[in-house]
Short mmCIF file of C-alpha atoms in Angstrom, two decimals:
data_model
loop_
_atom_site.label_atom_id
_atom_site.label_comp_id
_atom_site.label_asym_id
_atom_site.label_seq_id
_atom_site.Cartn_x
_atom_site.Cartn_y
_atom_site.Cartn_z
CA MET A 13 -12.37 32.12 29.02
CA THR A 14 -10.78 31.62 25.57
CA THR A 15 -7.59 30.28 27.13
CA THR A 16 -9.55 27.71 29.11
CA ASN A 17 -11.36 26.52 25.97
CA ALA A 18 -8.10 26.31 24.00
CA ALA A 19 -6.41 24.39 26.82
CA ARG A 20 -9.39 22.04 27.04
CA LYS A 21 -9.27 21.42 23.28
CA ARG A 22 -5.54 20.66 23.43
CA ALA A 23 -6.08 18.26 26.32
CA GLN A 24 -8.93 16.57 24.45
CA ALA A 25 -6.80 16.28 21.30
CA LYS A 26 -4.13 14.44 23.32
CA VAL A 27 -6.72 11.92 24.46
CA GLU A 28 -8.23 11.39 21.01
CA TYR A 29 -5.31 10.59 18.72
CA ASN A 30 -6.21 10.70 15.05
CA ALA A 31 -3.50 9.67 12.58
CA PHE A 32 -5.36 11.41 9.75
CA LEU A 33 -4.51 14.77 11.33
CA ALA A 34 -1.12 16.17 10.29
CA GLY A 35 0.00 17.10 13.81
CA CYS A 36 -1.03 13.89 15.52
CA PRO A 37 1.89 12.15 17.28
CA SER A 38 0.48 8.76 16.31
CA ARG A 39 1.79 9.48 12.80
CA GLN A 40 5.34 9.34 14.14
CA LEU A 41 4.57 6.02 15.77
CA LEU A 42 3.06 4.67 12.54
CA ASP A 43 6.16 5.80 10.69
CA ARG A 44 8.37 3.96 13.17
CA ILE A 45 6.43 0.69 13.30
CA SER A 46 6.01 0.50 9.52
CA ASP A 47 9.79 0.36 9.05
CA LYS A 48 10.96 -3.01 7.68
CA TRP A 49 13.67 -3.39 10.32
CA VAL A 50 11.19 -2.75 13.14
CA VAL A 51 8.83 -5.38 11.74
CA LEU A 52 11.63 -7.90 11.35
CA ILE A 53 13.12 -7.23 14.81
CA LEU A 54 9.70 -7.65 16.43
CA CYS A 55 9.20 -10.89 14.50
CA ALA A 56 12.63 -12.15 15.52
CA LEU A 57 12.16 -11.36 19.21
CA GLY A 58 8.61 -12.68 19.26
CA GLY A 59 9.56 -15.94 17.59
CA ASP A 60 7.65 -17.48 14.70
CA ASN A 61 5.33 -19.68 16.71
CA SER A 62 5.29 -17.83 20.01
CA ALA A 63 1.74 -17.04 21.03
CA ASP A 64 2.36 -15.27 24.30
CA ALA A 65 6.05 -15.15 25.17
CA SER A 66 9.00 -13.17 23.94
CA LYS A 67 12.43 -14.72 23.62
CA ALA A 68 15.55 -12.86 24.68
CA MET A 69 18.17 -12.50 21.98
CA ARG A 70 21.66 -11.09 21.93
CA TYR A 71 22.60 -8.32 19.52
CA SER A 72 24.74 -10.69 17.44
CA GLU A 73 21.87 -13.19 17.12
CA ILE A 74 19.53 -10.49 15.85
CA SER A 75 22.20 -9.20 13.48
CA ARG A 76 22.81 -12.66 12.01
CA LEU A 77 19.09 -13.29 11.58
CA LEU A 78 18.40 -9.99 9.79
CA ALA A 79 20.42 -10.34 6.61
CA GLY A 80 21.39 -6.96 5.20
CA VAL A 81 20.90 -4.78 8.27
CA SER A 82 23.85 -2.52 9.03
CA GLN A 83 25.27 -2.27 12.54
CA LYS A 84 24.27 1.40 12.67
CA MET A 85 20.67 0.74 11.56
CA LEU A 86 20.24 -2.19 13.94
CA THR A 87 21.58 -0.17 16.87
CA GLN A 88 19.37 2.84 16.05
CA THR A 89 16.29 0.67 15.62
CA LEU A 90 16.85 -1.23 18.87
CA ARG A 91 17.33 2.05 20.74
CA SER A 92 14.14 3.54 19.31
CA LEU A 93 12.17 0.42 20.20
CA GLU A 94 13.56 0.54 23.73
CA ARG A 95 12.67 4.25 23.99
CA ASP A 96 9.10 3.50 22.89
CA GLY A 97 8.79 0.76 25.50
CA LEU A 98 8.49 -2.06 22.97
CA LEU A 99 11.57 -3.95 24.15
CA THR A 100 13.91 -4.10 27.08
CA ARG A 101 17.69 -4.15 26.95
CA THR A 102 19.40 -6.18 29.66
CA VAL A 103 23.13 -5.87 30.34
CA THR A 104 24.73 -8.76 32.22
CA PRO A 105 28.15 -8.00 33.71
CA THR A 106 30.08 -10.96 32.34
CA VAL A 107 33.37 -11.05 30.47
CA PRO A 108 32.65 -9.95 27.81
CA VAL A 109 29.50 -8.06 28.76
CA THR A 110 26.31 -9.78 27.59
CA VAL A 111 23.52 -7.60 26.21
CA SER A 112 20.15 -9.11 25.38
CA TYR A 113 16.89 -7.73 24.05
CA GLU A 114 13.38 -8.93 24.79
CA LEU A 115 9.90 -7.71 23.90
CA THR A 116 7.83 -6.03 26.58
CA ASP A 117 4.11 -6.77 26.85
CA LEU A 118 3.50 -3.71 24.68
CA GLY A 119 6.02 -4.96 22.10
CA LEU A 120 4.52 -8.45 22.20
CA SER A 121 1.07 -7.03 21.44
CA LEU A 122 2.53 -5.29 18.36
CA HIS A 123 4.49 -8.43 17.42
CA HIS A 124 1.24 -10.33 16.89
CA MET A 125 0.29 -7.87 14.15
CA THR A 126 3.73 -7.60 12.56
CA ARG A 127 4.00 -11.40 12.41
CA GLY A 128 0.75 -11.43 10.43
CA LEU A 129 2.08 -8.71 8.13
CA ARG A 130 5.30 -10.62 7.53
CA ASN A 131 3.39 -13.84 6.86
CA TRP A 132 1.08 -12.02 4.44
CA ALA A 133 4.06 -10.57 2.54
CA GLN A 134 5.74 -13.97 2.27
CA THR A 135 2.52 -15.73 1.24
CA HIS A 136 1.48 -13.21 -1.43
CA MET A 137 4.86 -12.22 -2.86
CA ALA A 138 4.51 -14.36 -6.00
CA GLU A 139 1.11 -12.85 -6.72
CA VAL A 140 2.42 -9.31 -6.22
CA LEU A 141 5.38 -10.00 -8.52
CA ALA A 142 2.98 -11.26 -11.21
CA HIS A 143 0.90 -8.08 -10.90
CA ARG A 144 4.04 -5.96 -11.14
CA GLU A 145 5.09 -7.82 -14.29
CA ASN A 146 1.65 -7.28 -15.88
CA TYR A 147 1.65 -3.61 -14.93
CA ASP A 148 5.16 -3.03 -16.25
CA ALA A 149 4.30 -4.79 -19.51
CA ARG A 150 1.21 -2.56 -19.99
CA THR A 151 3.02 0.68 -19.17
CA SER A 152 6.20 0.07 -21.20
#
């Protein structure tokens, strides 16, 4: 009987994800989607004004748009987003081979939030910098 109850509790825990619990897998997802490169890639693929459509972009386009991202980091991030089902990678057999990335519906739903986060950061950066200056002046 104890085994049945333990199995039931494990099954229930899988259904009710709670990021406040240390062992919850949603923590790994939060860690992934809070990465700056993930946010910026989702924003790039979703477009700035796109309400409900993703735009396909080639690797080189994404790389040029994201100033400062290394080839290794961009590749790793794109692979992890593909693994999580947030984007699709399409290989077209041309010479040279064309590879493009596009948000899935799941990725597009996350893009709407990350676009808001990016806009918030850009809008409030001056205010945050002023607060940092005040804080640093008080604590020095």
